[in-house]
Amino acid sequence: QKEVEQDPGPLSVPEGAIVSLNCTYSNSAFQYFMWYRQYSRKGPELLMYTYSSGNKEDGRFTAQVDKSSKYISLFIRDSQPSDSATYLCAMSRNSGNTPLVFGKGTRLSVIA
Amino acid sequence: GAVVSQHPSRVICKSGTSVKIECRSLDFQATTMFWYRQFPKKSLMLMATSNEGSKATYEQGVEKDKFLINHASLTLSTLTVTSAHPEDSSFYICSASLWGGPNEQFFGPGTRLTVL
């Protein structure tokens, strides 16, 4: 079993839809959870960063972490065509300067 | 937010030559930088962890003599692909985390290497 599992998609939704992206993980030592957005041929851009369980909201984006289920989610409200990208979840055990473990990424297309 | 740059953004070279890629943290100091490799439509694969002033830590299966990493300052790490071959063609991305901060990593824009 891989440490981090993420459905690669592709996921196609109409503009304005609510998008739900998810990752599961097997290592209960992970404490720090991140979501990155990557446009084609570009470096990943940090979207959300959360520590331990709970929710975090930033504009149209909400990140949820459920450590008891080893499950994290990213919700995108009122999705826009500009949200079309690959979304990668990432996590780590420790803070400060430790490698991240990434999911495979989910390709999202938002259709106008 | 924290900005990381990479240079060059794109390079095409002949087989057997060496290519150097620079990764710079522009507005913060990074004691640690990470080098990743990404194949088309695949996730990022960690190659090595670059620590300022010390030897890099390579992931299993990554040849340290093939991929030379130097982290001479708190804002610059370099990756040199030595004697490049077509199978080294890939998208190379670096990331850096804030010194003393939480583990939020900020990525460079990537370097696309094509070896003919």
Coordinates of C-alpha atoms in Angstrom, one line a residue:
Chain A
Q1 CA 0.0 0.0 0.0
K2 CA 1.4 3.4 -0.9
E3 CA 1.8 6.0 1.8
V4 CA -0.6 8.4 0.1
E5 CA -3.4 7.5 -2.3
Q6 CA -5.0 10.0 -4.5
D7 CA -7.4 9.3 -7.4
P8 CA -5.7 10.8 -10.5
G9 CA -9.0 11.5 -12.3
P10 CA -9.5 13.2 -14.6
L11 CA -12.4 15.0 -13.0
S12 CA -14.5 17.2 -15.1
V13 CA -17.2 19.5 -13.7
P14 CA -19.3 22.4 -14.9
E15 CA -18.4 26.0 -13.9
G16 CA -20.0 26.9 -10.6
A17 CA -19.9 23.3 -9.2
I18 CA -18.5 22.4 -5.9
V19 CA -15.4 20.2 -6.3
S20 CA -14.3 17.6 -3.8
L21 CA -10.8 16.3 -3.9
N22 CA -9.5 13.6 -1.5
C23 CA -6.5 11.7 -0.3
T24 CA -6.1 8.9 2.0
Y25 CA -2.9 7.9 3.8
S26 CA -1.6 5.0 5.8
N27 CA 1.1 6.6 8.0
S28 CA -0.6 7.8 11.3
A29 CA 2.6 9.8 12.0
F30 CA 1.7 12.4 9.4
Q31 CA 0.7 15.7 11.1
Y32 CA 1.1 18.4 8.5
F33 CA -1.1 18.4 5.4
M34 CA -0.9 20.5 2.3
W35 CA -2.7 21.0 -1.0
Y36 CA -0.8 22.2 -4.0
R37 CA -2.2 23.3 -7.4
Q38 CA -0.1 22.7 -10.5
Y39 CA -0.8 24.1 -13.9
S40 CA 0.7 22.4 -16.9
R41 CA 4.5 22.8 -17.2
K42 CA 4.6 24.9 -14.0
G43 CA 5.8 24.3 -10.5
P44 CA 3.3 23.5 -7.8
E45 CA 1.7 26.4 -5.9
L46 CA 0.8 26.0 -2.2
L47 CA -2.9 26.4 -1.7
M48 CA -3.7 25.3 1.8
Y49 CA -1.6 24.2 4.8
T50 CA -3.1 22.5 7.9
Y51 CA -1.8 21.0 11.0
S52 CA -3.5 18.0 12.6
S53 CA -7.3 17.4 12.3
G54 CA -9.8 20.1 11.5
N55 CA -11.0 22.5 8.9
K56 CA -9.4 25.5 7.3
E57 CA -11.0 27.9 4.9
D58 CA -9.5 30.4 2.5
G59 CA -11.8 32.1 0.1
R60 CA -13.4 29.5 -2.1
F61 CA -11.1 26.7 -0.8
T62 CA -11.7 24.6 2.3
A63 CA -9.3 22.0 3.5
Q64 CA -10.4 19.2 5.9
V65 CA -8.3 16.7 7.8
D66 CA -9.7 13.7 9.6
K67 CA -6.7 12.0 11.2
S68 CA -8.9 9.3 12.7
S69 CA -9.9 8.1 9.2
K70 CA -6.5 9.1 7.7
Y71 CA -8.5 11.1 5.1
I72 CA -8.0 14.7 3.9
S73 CA -10.2 16.7 1.5
L74 CA -10.1 19.9 -0.5
F75 CA -13.3 21.6 -1.4
I76 CA -13.6 24.2 -4.1
R77 CA -16.7 26.3 -4.2
D78 CA -18.1 28.1 -7.2
S79 CA -15.4 26.5 -9.4
Q80 CA -14.0 28.5 -12.3
P81 CA -12.4 27.5 -15.5
S82 CA -9.2 29.0 -14.1
D83 CA -9.3 26.3 -11.4
S84 CA -8.5 23.7 -14.1
A85 CA -5.2 22.2 -13.0
T86 CA -3.7 19.2 -11.2
Y87 CA -4.2 19.2 -7.5
L88 CA -1.7 17.4 -5.3
C89 CA -2.0 16.5 -1.7
A90 CA 1.1 16.4 0.4
M91 CA 1.9 15.6 4.0
S92 CA 4.8 15.2 6.4
R93 CA 5.5 13.9 9.9
N94 CA 7.5 16.8 11.2
S95 CA 7.6 20.6 10.8
G96 CA 10.6 22.3 9.4
N97 CA 12.7 21.0 6.5
T98 CA 11.5 17.5 6.1
P99 CA 10.5 16.0 2.7
L100 CA 6.9 15.9 1.8
V101 CA 5.1 12.8 0.6
F102 CA 2.9 13.6 -2.3
G103 CA -0.2 12.0 -3.8
K104 CA -0.3 11.3 -7.5
G105 CA -2.4 14.4 -8.1
T106 CA -5.9 14.8 -9.5
R107 CA -6.5 16.5 -12.8
L108 CA -9.4 18.8 -12.7
S109 CA -11.2 20.4 -15.6
V110 CA -13.8 23.1 -15.0
I111 CA -16.0 23.5 -18.1
A112 CA -17.4 26.9 -18.9
Chain B
G1 CA 4.3 34.8 -0.3
A2 CA 7.8 33.2 -0.5
V3 CA 9.2 33.1 -4.0
V4 CA 11.5 30.5 -5.4
S5 CA 13.1 30.9 -8.8
Q6 CA 14.8 28.4 -11.1
H7 CA 17.2 29.0 -13.9
P8 CA 17.1 28.0 -16.7
S9 CA 13.4 27.4 -17.3
R10 CA 14.2 25.2 -20.3
V11 CA 17.3 23.6 -21.6
I12 CA 18.1 21.4 -24.5
C13 CA 21.5 19.7 -24.6
K14 CA 23.4 17.0 -26.4
S15 CA 23.9 13.6 -24.8
G16 CA 27.1 13.5 -22.8
T17 CA 27.1 17.1 -21.7
S18 CA 26.5 18.4 -18.2
V19 CA 23.7 20.8 -17.2
K20 CA 23.5 23.0 -14.2
I21 CA 20.1 24.1 -12.8
E22 CA 19.9 26.8 -10.1
C23 CA 17.3 27.2 -7.4
R24 CA 17.1 30.4 -5.5
S25 CA 14.9 31.6 -2.7
L26 CA 14.3 35.2 -3.5
D27 CA 12.9 36.7 -0.4
F28 CA 13.7 34.3 2.4
Q29 CA 16.5 32.1 3.7
A30 CA 16.2 28.4 3.2
T31 CA 18.5 26.0 5.1
T32 CA 16.9 23.2 3.3
M33 CA 15.9 22.8 -0.4
F34 CA 14.5 19.8 -2.1
W35 CA 14.9 18.6 -5.6
Y36 CA 12.2 16.7 -7.4
R37 CA 11.7 15.1 -10.8
Q38 CA 8.4 14.9 -12.5
F39 CA 7.5 12.8 -15.6
P40 CA 4.5 13.8 -17.8
K41 CA 1.2 13.4 -16.0
K42 CA 3.0 11.9 -13.0
S43 CA 3.5 13.1 -9.4
L44 CA 6.7 14.6 -8.0
M45 CA 9.5 12.2 -7.2
L46 CA 11.8 13.4 -4.5
M47 CA 15.4 13.1 -5.6
A48 CA 17.4 14.6 -2.8
T49 CA 17.4 16.9 0.2
S50 CA 19.9 19.7 0.0
N51 CA 21.2 21.2 3.2
E52 CA 23.1 24.4 3.3
G53 CA 26.8 23.8 4.1
S54 CA 26.6 20.0 4.1
K55 CA 26.2 17.0 1.8
A56 CA 22.9 16.4 0.2
T57 CA 20.8 13.4 1.2
Y58 CA 19.8 11.3 -1.8
E59 CA 16.7 9.1 -2.1
Q60 CA 17.1 5.4 -2.9
G61 CA 17.9 4.8 -6.5
V62 CA 19.1 8.3 -7.2
E63 CA 22.8 8.3 -8.3
K64 CA 24.6 11.0 -6.3
D65 CA 27.5 11.0 -8.8
K66 CA 25.0 11.6 -11.6
F67 CA 23.0 14.3 -9.9
L68 CA 25.4 16.6 -8.1
I69 CA 23.9 19.0 -5.6
N70 CA 25.5 22.0 -4.0
H71 CA 23.9 24.2 -1.5
A72 CA 26.5 26.9 -0.9
S73 CA 24.3 29.6 0.6
L74 CA 21.0 30.0 2.4
T75 CA 19.4 31.2 -0.9
L76 CA 21.0 29.0 -3.6
S77 CA 21.1 25.4 -4.4
T78 CA 22.3 23.9 -7.7
L79 CA 21.6 20.6 -9.3
T80 CA 24.1 19.4 -12.0
V81 CA 23.1 16.6 -14.3
T82 CA 26.4 15.1 -15.3
S83 CA 26.9 13.3 -18.6
A84 CA 23.3 13.7 -19.4
H85 CA 21.5 11.0 -21.5
P86 CA 18.0 11.0 -23.1
E87 CA 16.5 9.2 -20.2
D88 CA 17.4 12.1 -18.0
S89 CA 15.0 14.3 -19.9
S90 CA 12.4 15.4 -17.4
F91 CA 10.9 18.3 -15.5
Y92 CA 13.1 19.2 -12.5
I93 CA 11.6 21.2 -9.7
C94 CA 13.1 22.5 -6.5
S95 CA 11.4 23.6 -3.4
A96 CA 12.5 25.5 -0.3
S97 CA 11.1 25.8 3.2
L98 CA 11.4 28.8 5.5
W99 CA 14.2 28.6 7.9
G100 CA 12.8 28.0 11.4
G101 CA 9.2 27.9 10.1
P102 CA 6.7 25.2 9.6
N103 CA 7.1 22.8 6.8
E104 CA 5.4 24.8 4.1
Q105 CA 7.4 24.2 1.0
F106 CA 7.5 26.7 -1.8
F107 CA 8.2 25.5 -5.3
G108 CA 10.2 26.9 -8.1
P109 CA 8.6 27.1 -11.6
G110 CA 10.6 24.1 -12.8
T111 CA 13.2 23.4 -15.4
R112 CA 12.4 21.3 -18.5
L113 CA 15.5 19.3 -19.6
T114 CA 15.6 17.7 -23.0
V115 CA 18.6 15.6 -23.8
L116 CA 19.0 14.8 -27.5

